[in-house]
Coordinates of C-alpha atoms in Angstrom, one line a residue:
Chain A
X8 CA 4.2 8.4 -24.8
X9 CA 2.8 5.2 -23.3
X10 CA 1.8 2.4 -25.6
X11 CA 0.3 -0.8 -24.4
X12 CA -0.3 -3.5 -27.0
X13 CA -2.4 -6.6 -26.5
X14 CA -1.7 -6.8 -22.8
X15 CA -2.7 -10.0 -21.1
X16 CA -2.1 -10.7 -17.4
X17 CA -3.1 -14.0 -15.9
X18 CA -2.4 -15.4 -12.5
X19 CA -2.1 -19.2 -12.3
X20 CA -3.3 -21.0 -9.2
X21 CA -3.5 -24.7 -8.7
X22 CA -7.1 -25.0 -9.6
X23 CA -7.6 -22.4 -12.2
X24 CA -6.2 -19.4 -14.2
X25 CA -7.4 -16.0 -13.3
X26 CA -7.5 -13.5 -16.2
X27 CA -6.9 -10.1 -14.6
X28 CA -6.3 -8.3 -17.9
X29 CA -7.4 -9.5 -21.3
X30 CA -6.0 -8.1 -24.6
X31 CA -5.9 -4.4 -23.7
X32 CA -4.3 -2.0 -26.0
X33 CA -4.0 1.7 -25.1
X34 CA -2.2 4.6 -26.4
X35 CA -1.6 7.6 -24.0
X36 CA -0.3 10.8 -25.5
X37 CA 2.2 13.1 -23.9
X38 CA 0.4 15.6 -21.7
X39 CA -2.8 13.5 -21.4
X40 CA -4.6 13.0 -18.2
X41 CA -5.9 9.6 -18.9
X42 CA -8.5 8.0 -16.7
X43 CA -9.1 4.3 -16.3
X44 CA -12.4 3.7 -14.5
X45 CA -14.0 0.4 -13.4
X46 CA -15.4 -1.4 -10.4
X47 CA -13.0 -3.2 -8.1
X48 CA -11.8 -6.4 -9.6
X49 CA -12.0 -5.0 -13.2
X50 CA -8.2 -5.3 -13.5
X51 CA -7.4 -1.6 -13.7
X52 CA -4.7 -1.7 -10.9
X53 CA -3.1 -4.7 -12.5
X54 CA -3.2 -2.9 -15.9
X55 CA -1.6 0.3 -14.5
X56 CA 1.2 -1.8 -12.9
X57 CA 2.2 -3.2 -16.3
X58 CA 3.2 0.3 -17.3
X59 CA 6.2 0.3 -14.9
X60 CA 6.4 -3.5 -14.9
X61 CA 5.6 -3.9 -11.2
X62 CA 3.4 -6.5 -12.9
X63 CA 4.9 -8.2 -15.8
X64 CA 2.3 -8.9 -18.5
X65 CA 1.8 -12.5 -19.6
X66 CA 1.5 -11.3 -23.2
X67 CA 1.9 -8.0 -25.0
X68 CA 4.3 -5.2 -25.2
X69 CA 4.9 -2.0 -23.1
X70 CA 6.5 1.0 -24.6
X71 CA 7.1 4.2 -22.5
X72 CA 8.8 7.2 -24.1
X73 CA 9.7 5.0 -27.0
X74 CA 11.5 2.5 -24.8
X75 CA 10.5 -1.2 -24.9
X76 CA 10.4 -1.9 -21.2
X77 CA 10.1 -5.7 -21.5
X78 CA 13.4 -5.7 -23.4
X79 CA 15.4 -4.0 -20.6
X80 CA 17.7 -5.7 -18.1
X81 CA 17.2 -5.1 -14.3
X82 CA 19.5 -2.1 -14.1
X83 CA 18.0 -0.3 -17.1
X84 CA 14.5 -1.1 -15.9
X85 CA 15.3 0.6 -12.6
X86 CA 16.5 3.8 -14.4
X87 CA 13.4 3.7 -16.6
X88 CA 11.2 3.4 -13.5
X89 CA 12.8 6.6 -12.1
X90 CA 11.1 8.4 -15.0
X91 CA 7.7 6.9 -14.2
X92 CA 6.4 8.2 -10.9
X93 CA 3.7 6.4 -9.0
X94 CA 1.3 7.2 -6.2
X95 CA -0.9 4.9 -4.2
X96 CA -4.2 4.6 -2.5
X97 CA -2.6 4.0 0.9
X98 CA 0.2 6.5 0.2
X99 CA 2.9 3.8 1.1
X100 CA 5.2 6.3 2.8
X101 CA 8.0 5.1 4.9
X102 CA 7.1 5.5 8.6
X103 CA 10.7 5.5 9.8
X104 CA 11.6 8.6 7.7
X105 CA 10.5 12.2 8.0
X106 CA 8.6 13.9 5.2
X107 CA 11.9 15.2 3.8
X108 CA 13.5 11.7 4.3
X109 CA 10.8 10.1 2.2
X110 CA 11.4 12.4 -0.7
X111 CA 15.2 12.2 -0.2
X112 CA 15.0 8.4 -0.4
X113 CA 13.8 8.7 -4.0
X114 CA 17.0 10.7 -4.8
X115 CA 19.3 8.1 -3.3
X116 CA 21.0 7.0 -6.5
X117 CA 20.7 10.3 -8.4
X118 CA 23.8 12.0 -9.6
X119 CA 23.1 15.2 -7.7
X120 CA 25.4 16.4 -4.9
X121 CA 24.1 16.2 -1.4
X122 CA 23.6 20.0 -1.4
X123 CA 21.6 19.8 -4.6
X124 CA 19.5 16.9 -3.2
X125 CA 18.6 18.9 -0.1
X126 CA 17.6 21.9 -2.3
X127 CA 15.6 19.6 -4.6
X128 CA 13.7 18.1 -1.6
X129 CA 12.8 21.6 -0.4
X130 CA 11.6 22.6 -3.8
X131 CA 9.5 19.6 -4.2
X132 CA 7.9 20.1 -0.8
X133 CA 7.2 23.7 -1.7
X134 CA 5.6 22.6 -4.9
X135 CA 3.1 20.3 -3.2
X136 CA 2.5 22.8 -0.4
X137 CA 4.2 21.1 2.5
X138 CA 7.1 23.5 3.1
X139 CA 6.4 23.6 6.8
X140 CA 6.3 19.8 7.2
X141 CA 9.9 19.1 6.3
X142 CA 10.9 17.3 9.5
X143 CA 7.5 15.8 10.5
X144 CA 6.9 12.0 10.5
X145 CA 4.1 10.7 8.2
X146 CA 2.2 9.4 11.2
X147 CA 1.5 13.1 12.1
X148 CA 0.1 14.0 8.7
X149 CA -3.5 13.9 7.4
X150 CA -4.4 11.7 4.5
X151 CA -4.3 14.6 2.0
X152 CA -0.9 15.7 3.3
X153 CA 0.4 12.1 3.1
X154 CA -0.6 12.0 -0.6
X155 CA 1.2 15.3 -1.2
X156 CA 4.3 13.7 0.2
X157 CA 3.7 10.7 -2.1
X158 CA 3.4 13.1 -5.1
X159 CA 6.6 15.0 -4.1
X160 CA 8.4 11.7 -3.8
X161 CA 7.1 10.5 -7.2
X162 CA 8.3 13.7 -8.8
X163 CA 11.8 13.6 -7.3
X164 CA 13.5 12.2 -10.4
X165 CA 11.7 14.5 -12.8
X166 CA 9.5 11.8 -14.3
X167 CA 7.6 12.3 -17.6
X168 CA 4.7 10.0 -16.4
X169 CA 2.8 9.9 -13.2
X170 CA 0.7 6.8 -12.4
X171 CA -2.0 7.2 -9.8
X172 CA -3.4 4.0 -8.4
X173 CA -6.7 5.0 -6.7
X174 CA -4.8 7.9 -5.3
X175 CA -7.8 9.7 -4.0
X176 CA -9.9 6.8 -2.9
X177 CA -8.9 7.0 0.7
X178 CA -9.6 10.7 0.9
X179 CA -12.6 12.8 1.7
X180 CA -14.3 14.7 -1.2
X181 CA -12.8 18.0 -0.3
X182 CA -9.3 16.7 0.0
X183 CA -9.8 14.7 -3.2
X184 CA -10.6 17.9 -5.0
X185 CA -7.5 19.6 -3.7
X186 CA -5.3 16.7 -4.7
X187 CA -6.8 16.6 -8.2
X188 CA -6.2 20.3 -8.5
X189 CA -2.6 19.7 -7.6
X190 CA -2.3 17.0 -10.3
X191 CA -4.0 19.3 -12.9
X192 CA -1.5 22.0 -11.9
X193 CA 1.5 19.6 -12.4
X194 CA 0.0 18.6 -15.8
X195 CA -0.1 22.2 -16.8
X196 CA 3.2 23.4 -15.3
X197 CA 5.4 20.4 -16.0
X198 CA 3.7 18.8 -19.0
X199 CA 3.4 15.7 -16.9
X200 CA 1.5 12.8 -18.5
X201 CA -0.9 11.4 -15.8
X202 CA -2.6 8.0 -15.7
X203 CA -5.4 7.8 -13.2
X204 CA -7.0 4.6 -12.0
X205 CA -10.2 5.1 -10.1
X206 CA -13.7 3.6 -9.4
X207 CA -15.2 7.1 -9.2
X208 CA -16.4 8.8 -12.4
X209 CA -16.3 12.1 -10.4
X210 CA -12.5 12.0 -10.4
X211 CA -12.5 11.4 -14.1
X212 CA -15.0 14.2 -14.7
X213 CA -12.9 16.6 -12.7
X214 CA -9.5 16.4 -14.5
X215 CA -9.2 13.7 -17.2
X216 CA -9.2 14.5 -20.9
X217 CA -9.5 10.9 -22.0
X218 CA -11.0 7.9 -20.4
X219 CA -11.2 4.1 -20.7
X220 CA -13.8 2.0 -19.0
X221 CA -12.8 -1.4 -17.8
X222 CA -14.8 -4.5 -17.0
X223 CA -13.6 -8.1 -16.4
X224 CA -10.1 -7.2 -17.5
X225 CA -11.1 -5.7 -20.8
X226 CA -11.5 -2.1 -22.0
X227 CA -15.2 -1.8 -23.0
X228 CA -15.2 1.8 -24.1
X229 CA -12.5 4.4 -24.6
X230 CA -12.4 8.0 -25.9
X231 CA -12.2 11.6 -25.1
X232 CA -14.1 12.7 -22.1
X233 CA -16.7 14.9 -23.8
X234 CA -17.8 12.3 -26.3
X235 CA -17.9 9.6 -23.6
X236 CA -20.0 11.7 -21.3
X237 CA -22.4 12.9 -24.0
X238 CA -22.7 9.7 -26.0
X239 CA -21.8 6.6 -23.9
X240 CA -22.3 3.4 -25.9
X241 CA -21.7 0.8 -23.3
X242 CA -24.2 0.0 -20.5
X243 CA -21.4 0.1 -17.9
X244 CA -20.2 3.5 -19.1
X245 CA -23.8 4.8 -18.9
X246 CA -24.0 3.6 -15.4
X247 CA -20.8 5.3 -14.4
X248 CA -21.9 8.5 -16.0
X249 CA -25.4 8.5 -14.5
X250 CA -23.8 8.1 -11.1
X251 CA -21.3 10.9 -11.7
X252 CA -23.9 13.3 -12.9
X253 CA -26.3 12.2 -10.1
X254 CA -29.0 11.3 -12.6
X255 CA -29.3 8.0 -10.8
X256 CA -30.0 9.5 -7.5
X257 CA -32.4 12.0 -9.1
X258 CA -34.4 9.1 -10.7
X259 CA -34.6 7.3 -7.4
X260 CA -35.9 10.4 -5.7
X261 CA -38.4 11.0 -8.5
X262 CA -39.7 7.5 -8.2
X263 CA -40.7 8.3 -4.7
X264 CA -42.1 11.8 -5.5
X265 CA -45.8 12.3 -5.8
X266 CA -45.6 14.7 -8.8
X267 CA -44.6 11.8 -10.9
X268 CA -47.4 9.7 -9.5
X269 CA -50.3 11.9 -10.6
X270 CA -49.4 12.8 -14.1
X271 CA -52.2 14.2 -16.2
X272 CA -53.1 12.7 -19.5
X273 CA -51.2 15.4 -21.4
X274 CA -48.1 15.2 -19.2
X275 CA -45.0 13.4 -20.0
X276 CA -41.7 13.0 -18.2
X277 CA -38.5 13.4 -20.3
X278 CA -34.8 13.7 -19.8
X279 CA -33.2 16.4 -21.9
X280 CA -29.4 16.3 -22.4
X281 CA -27.5 18.8 -24.3
X282 CA -23.8 19.7 -25.1
X283 CA -22.1 22.9 -25.9
X284 CA -23.9 26.0 -27.2
X285 CA -27.4 24.8 -26.9
X286 CA -27.0 25.5 -23.2
X287 CA -27.1 29.1 -24.0
X288 CA -30.5 29.0 -25.7
X289 CA -33.5 29.9 -23.5
X290 CA -35.1 26.5 -24.4
X291 CA -37.7 26.2 -21.7
X292 CA -39.0 29.7 -22.4
X293 CA -39.2 28.9 -26.2
X294 CA -41.2 25.8 -25.5
X295 CA -43.9 27.8 -24.0
X296 CA -43.8 30.8 -26.4
X297 CA -43.7 28.7 -29.5
X298 CA -45.8 25.6 -28.7
X299 CA -47.5 26.6 -25.4
X300 CA -46.0 23.6 -23.8
X301 CA -45.3 24.2 -20.1
X302 CA -42.2 22.8 -18.6
X303 CA -41.9 21.7 -14.9
X304 CA -38.2 21.2 -14.0
X305 CA -37.7 18.3 -11.6
X306 CA -34.0 18.1 -11.8
X307 CA -31.1 20.0 -13.5
X308 CA -27.4 19.6 -13.7
X309 CA -24.7 21.3 -15.8
X310 CA -21.2 19.9 -15.9
X311 CA -18.2 21.6 -17.5
X312 CA -15.9 19.0 -19.0
X313 CA -12.8 20.5 -20.6
X314 CA -14.6 23.8 -21.2
X315 CA -17.6 22.1 -22.7
X316 CA -20.8 22.5 -20.8
X317 CA -22.9 19.4 -20.6
X318 CA -26.5 19.7 -19.3
X319 CA -29.0 17.2 -18.0
X320 CA -32.6 18.1 -17.2
X321 CA -35.5 16.0 -16.1
X322 CA -38.7 17.8 -16.8
X323 CA -42.5 17.3 -17.1
X324 CA -43.8 18.6 -20.4
X325 CA -47.5 19.4 -20.5
X326 CA -49.5 20.0 -23.6
X327 CA -51.6 18.3 -26.2
X328 CA -49.9 15.4 -28.0
X329 CA -49.6 17.6 -31.2
X330 CA -47.9 20.4 -29.2
X331 CA -45.6 17.9 -27.5
X332 CA -44.6 16.4 -30.8
X333 CA -43.7 19.8 -32.2
X334 CA -41.8 20.7 -29.0
X335 CA -39.7 17.5 -29.1
X336 CA -38.9 18.1 -32.8
X337 CA -37.9 21.6 -32.0
X338 CA -35.7 20.4 -29.1
X339 CA -34.0 17.8 -31.3
X340 CA -33.4 20.4 -33.9
X341 CA -31.5 22.3 -31.3
X342 CA -29.2 19.3 -30.7
X343 CA -31.0 18.4 -27.5
X344 CA -31.4 14.7 -26.9
X345 CA -34.9 13.9 -25.6
X346 CA -35.5 10.7 -23.8
X347 CA -39.0 9.8 -22.4
X348 CA -39.0 8.3 -18.9
X349 CA -41.6 6.1 -17.4
X350 CA -42.2 4.9 -13.9
X351 CA -42.3 1.2 -13.2
X352 CA -43.5 -0.5 -10.1
X353 CA -41.1 -3.2 -8.8
X354 CA -42.1 -5.6 -6.1
X355 CA -41.8 -3.2 -3.2
X356 CA -40.1 -0.1 -4.7
X357 CA -40.8 1.9 -7.7
X358 CA -38.2 3.0 -10.2
X359 CA -38.0 5.4 -13.1
X360 CA -36.3 4.1 -16.2
X361 CA -36.0 5.3 -19.7
X362 CA -38.6 4.1 -22.2
X363 CA -37.5 2.2 -25.2
X364 CA -36.5 4.5 -27.9
X365 CA -39.3 3.5 -30.3
X366 CA -41.9 4.6 -27.7
X367 CA -40.7 8.2 -27.8
X368 CA -43.6 10.5 -28.4
Chain B
X30 CA 25.4 -1.4 57.9
X31 CA 27.2 -4.0 59.9
X32 CA 23.9 -5.4 61.1
X33 CA 22.7 -5.7 57.5
X34 CA 25.8 -7.6 56.5
X35 CA 25.4 -9.9 59.5
X36 CA 21.8 -10.5 58.6
X37 CA 22.7 -11.4 55.0
X38 CA 25.4 -13.7 56.2
X39 CA 22.8 -15.6 58.4
X40 CA 20.2 -15.9 55.7
X41 CA 22.5 -16.7 52.8
X42 CA 25.6 -18.3 54.4
X43 CA 26.7 -20.2 51.3
X44 CA 26.4 -17.2 49.0
X45 CA 28.5 -15.3 51.5
X46 CA 31.2 -17.9 51.3
X47 CA 31.8 -17.6 47.6
X48 CA 31.2 -14.0 46.4
X49 CA 33.9 -14.4 43.7
X50 CA 32.4 -17.5 42.2
X51 CA 29.0 -15.7 42.0
X52 CA 30.5 -12.7 40.2
X53 CA 32.4 -15.0 37.9
X54 CA 29.3 -17.0 37.0
X55 CA 27.3 -13.8 36.3
X56 CA 30.1 -12.6 34.1
X57 CA 30.1 -16.0 32.3
X58 CA 26.4 -15.8 31.6
X59 CA 26.7 -12.3 30.2
X60 CA 29.8 -13.1 28.2
X61 CA 28.2 -16.2 26.6
X62 CA 25.0 -14.3 25.9
X63 CA 26.7 -11.3 24.3
X64 CA 29.1 -13.1 22.1
X65 CA 26.5 -15.6 20.9
X66 CA 24.0 -12.8 20.4
X67 CA 26.3 -10.8 18.2
X68 CA 27.3 -13.8 16.0
X69 CA 23.9 -15.4 15.8
X70 CA 22.3 -11.9 15.4
X71 CA 24.4 -11.2 12.2
X72 CA 23.7 -14.7 10.7
X73 CA 20.0 -14.7 11.8
X74 CA 19.3 -11.3 10.3
X75 CA 21.0 -12.5 7.1
X76 CA 18.9 -15.6 7.0
X77 CA 15.7 -13.8 7.9
X78 CA 16.3 -11.3 5.1
X79 CA 17.0 -14.1 2.6
X80 CA 13.8 -15.8 3.7
X81 CA 11.7 -12.7 3.1
X82 CA 13.2 -11.7 -0.2
X83 CA 13.2 -15.2 -1.7
X84 CA 9.7 -16.1 -0.6
X85 CA 6.8 -16.0 -2.9
X86 CA 6.1 -12.4 -3.9
X87 CA 9.5 -11.4 -2.5
X88 CA 11.7 -9.0 -4.3
X89 CA 14.1 -11.8 -5.5
X90 CA 11.7 -14.7 -5.6
X91 CA 13.7 -18.0 -5.5
X92 CA 11.5 -20.8 -4.3
X93 CA 14.2 -23.5 -4.2
X94 CA 16.6 -21.4 -2.0
X95 CA 13.7 -20.5 0.2
X96 CA 12.7 -24.1 0.7
X97 CA 16.3 -25.2 1.4
X98 CA 16.7 -22.5 4.1
X99 CA 13.3 -23.2 5.5
X100 CA 14.1 -26.9 5.9
X101 CA 17.4 -26.1 7.5
X102 CA 15.7 -23.9 10.0
X103 CA 13.0 -26.3 10.8
X104 CA 15.5 -29.1 11.3
X105 CA 17.6 -26.9 13.5
X106 CA 14.7 -26.0 15.7
X107 CA 13.7 -29.6 16.2
X108 CA 16.9 -30.6 17.9
X109 CA 16.8 -30.1 21.7
X110 CA 19.6 -27.8 22.8
X111 CA 21.2 -30.2 25.4
X112 CA 21.6 -32.8 22.7
X113 CA 22.8 -30.2 20.2
X114 CA 25.7 -29.4 22.5
X115 CA 26.8 -33.0 22.5
X116 CA 26.2 -33.3 18.7
X117 CA 28.2 -30.3 17.9
X118 CA 31.3 -31.3 19.9
X119 CA 33.5 -32.1 16.9
X120 CA 32.5 -28.9 15.2
X121 CA 33.2 -26.9 18.4
X122 CA 36.7 -28.5 18.6
X123 CA 37.3 -27.5 14.9
X124 CA 36.3 -23.9 15.6
X125 CA 37.8 -23.1 19.1
X126 CA 40.2 -26.0 19.6
X127 CA 38.4 -27.5 22.6
X128 CA 35.0 -28.7 23.5
X129 CA 35.1 -27.6 27.2
X130 CA 34.7 -24.2 28.7
X131 CA 32.8 -21.0 28.4
X132 CA 34.1 -20.0 25.0
X133 CA 33.5 -23.6 23.7
X134 CA 29.9 -23.3 24.9
X135 CA 29.4 -20.2 22.7
X136 CA 29.5 -22.4 19.5
X137 CA 26.4 -24.5 20.3
X138 CA 24.7 -21.5 21.8
X139 CA 25.1 -19.6 18.6
X140 CA 24.0 -22.4 16.4
X141 CA 21.2 -23.3 18.7
X142 CA 19.6 -19.8 18.6
X143 CA 20.2 -19.1 14.9
X144 CA 17.1 -21.0 13.6
X145 CA 14.8 -19.4 16.2
X146 CA 16.2 -15.9 15.6
X147 CA 16.1 -16.3 11.7
X148 CA 12.4 -17.2 12.0
X149 CA 11.7 -14.3 14.3
X150 CA 13.5 -11.9 11.9
X151 CA 11.5 -13.2 9.0
X152 CA 8.2 -12.6 10.9
X153 CA 9.4 -9.1 11.9
X154 CA 10.3 -8.2 8.3
X155 CA 7.0 -9.6 7.0
X156 CA 5.3 -6.9 9.1
X157 CA 6.8 -4.2 6.8
X158 CA 3.9 -3.0 4.6
X159 CA 4.3 -4.6 1.2
X160 CA 3.0 -1.4 -0.3
X161 CA 6.1 0.4 0.9
X162 CA 8.3 -2.2 -0.7
X163 CA 6.2 -1.8 -3.9
X164 CA 6.6 2.0 -3.7
X165 CA 10.4 1.6 -3.4
X166 CA 10.4 -0.7 -6.5
X167 CA 8.4 1.8 -8.4
X168 CA 11.1 4.4 -7.6
X169 CA 13.7 2.2 -9.2
X170 CA 15.3 1.0 -5.9
X171 CA 17.8 -1.9 -6.2
X172 CA 17.3 -5.0 -4.1
X173 CA 20.1 -3.9 -1.8
X174 CA 18.5 -0.5 -1.3
X175 CA 15.2 -2.2 -0.5
X176 CA 16.8 -4.5 2.0
X177 CA 18.7 -1.8 3.9
X178 CA 16.6 1.3 3.1
X179 CA 13.2 -0.3 3.5
X180 CA 13.1 -3.7 5.2
X181 CA 15.7 -3.2 7.9
X182 CA 14.8 0.5 8.4
X183 CA 11.0 0.1 8.4
X184 CA 11.2 -3.1 10.3
X185 CA 13.6 -1.8 13.0
X186 CA 11.1 -1.6 15.9
X187 CA 9.9 -5.2 15.2
X188 CA 13.5 -6.3 14.8
X189 CA 14.3 -4.8 18.2
X190 CA 11.3 -6.6 19.7
X191 CA 12.2 -10.0 18.4
X192 CA 15.9 -9.5 19.2
X193 CA 15.0 -8.9 22.9
X194 CA 12.8 -12.0 22.9
X195 CA 15.6 -14.0 21.3
X196 CA 18.2 -12.8 23.7
X197 CA 16.0 -13.8 26.6
X198 CA 15.7 -17.2 25.0
X199 CA 19.4 -17.3 24.6
X200 CA 19.9 -16.5 28.3
X201 CA 17.7 -19.5 29.0
X202 CA 20.0 -21.7 26.8
X203 CA 23.2 -20.5 28.6
X204 CA 21.9 -22.1 31.8
X205 CA 22.5 -25.5 30.2
X206 CA 26.1 -24.6 29.3
X207 CA 27.3 -26.3 32.5
X208 CA 27.0 -29.6 30.6
X209 CA 30.0 -28.7 28.6
X210 CA 31.8 -26.9 31.4
X211 CA 30.7 -23.5 30.3
X212 CA 29.8 -22.3 33.8
X213 CA 27.4 -19.5 34.2
X214 CA 24.6 -18.9 36.6
X215 CA 22.6 -21.9 35.6
X216 CA 25.6 -24.2 36.3
X217 CA 26.0 -22.4 39.7
X218 CA 22.4 -23.0 40.6
X219 CA 22.5 -26.7 39.8
X220 CA 26.1 -27.8 40.6
X221 CA 26.3 -25.8 43.8
X222 CA 22.8 -24.9 44.8
X223 CA 20.9 -28.1 43.9
X224 CA 23.5 -30.8 44.2
X225 CA 24.9 -29.6 47.5
X226 CA 21.6 -28.6 49.0
X227 CA 22.6 -24.9 49.2
X228 CA 19.2 -23.4 48.4
X229 CA 20.3 -19.8 48.9
X230 CA 22.7 -20.2 46.0
X231 CA 19.9 -21.4 43.7
X232 CA 17.8 -18.5 44.8
X233 CA 20.5 -15.9 44.3
X234 CA 21.4 -17.4 40.9
X235 CA 17.7 -17.2 39.9
X236 CA 17.4 -13.6 41.0
X237 CA 20.6 -12.6 39.0
X238 CA 19.2 -14.3 35.9
X239 CA 15.9 -12.5 36.3
X240 CA 17.8 -9.3 36.7
X241 CA 19.6 -9.8 33.4
X242 CA 16.3 -10.7 31.7
X243 CA 14.6 -7.6 33.1
X244 CA 17.5 -5.3 32.0
X245 CA 17.3 -6.8 28.5
X246 CA 13.5 -6.2 28.3
X247 CA 14.0 -2.7 29.6
X248 CA 16.6 -1.8 27.0
X249 CA 14.4 -3.4 24.3
X250 CA 11.5 -1.2 25.3
X251 CA 13.5 2.0 25.2
X252 CA 14.9 1.1 21.8
X253 CA 11.5 0.3 20.4
X254 CA 10.1 3.6 21.7
X255 CA 13.1 5.4 20.1
X256 CA 12.7 3.7 16.7
X257 CA 8.9 4.0 16.4
X258 CA 7.7 7.2 14.7

């Protein structure tokens, strides 16, 4: 569907050359909701703009629906762009036009009759849930409503691809969810391929089936959402995931919590992570009944990613070292990843970090 | 009523003596302003649009064309208007057949205001959110669609604002039209009022010019309110 090969983008200024995107190759399949996550300045907005050539790459090739976009003349590129919708962080609606006028603008050069265009505008506004805002100007809409107009406008020419450039970053969490729900809906109903650029792993977690992580213009890790979330290889990916699953905040809180401060000799703090069926096993109960290891749950979280449950627990295990060893072996036999945590004292704040793997019980 | 007329006659005897001349001068000022505004407006908007789209990051980036036009505008703005009128005499003769009179004055007025107005239009159009232009590009809009559907439509309130400012500037320039026999209220104030020590004529000319300026501002404000959503 979308094939980027060896994309480089650099901007030349008098003093130096800025490499915004370095040798990125991505393949996005039809029907994917593909997330590209990274901090600001990672080059993700520049990368997504190469898909509709709003940004021409310095090197590399761009194919969308089998068409080599870089080989098209201006006119053919314009018709290709009509099949690639795009929505923006700041909505970019035309203030001088009504909601209907904004959607209608996208249909300017379509071959529909003016009656058909009107009908199409009404249908699109219905689809995004703004049937009653037909003749309202954008200045009277809330952020979420503006983005819905943006979506209706982007869908006007029945595109196969929708590019979302930080489309929810200017919205509050609740509105973000409702917009993401709408996007998911469109993906289901219309088979729309969606590319989402964001700095929030939460957004990725909510709707994407695939994800690429970007840093300094390069893709550092890429894969389907479940494997990325359960087994992140890159440090940056781990950081994003810890933020998204709130493990980071939990660790910060634990560092301040007294229960961690006065651990007994036989106590140890561990993080348990598990994927899929093992969530159904009564693990904690088994630990006590089998090994008389008691478990004190400090933090727990279960995410459902594409119907796969992913759990994270931070617990204190108490028992003799022999019992603990057996318990950990048992957990690992149940496909639970066990990671021992320790508390370290920094200059004026304490922090809980994972122990080195060798040190595990 | 009679007493009021008598009173006006005593405080402004010279004005009272030439009511036709005052009406004619007012009309000359309005005539010069309107015609010059329409012609310079068309050319200025064209130049302003060209500046915006050929500039760096514009939709049809053409640095050399941009620099040429920019130079032309800067040169134009640096010539004082009263000298420009003398300088343009041959050109005026070529266009209207004479260098003297109200219609002849319209040529230097138009050319004098174009550089200023082009720059104002450029600034007004630069206020259009580049994100909206980018959105239009992403929808596959052609450059013409972006110029008319985005720049000129989204920039309309700013365009009205800078147009009002430019027209007021133009009214200022028309007061110098007397130099080439163009007449108008400025000429009246100097040739009659100042040179003949008829202060009341100068005052009335000033008041009439102010009235025209106020009406321009008022219309501008109404239009800005109507075009802002």
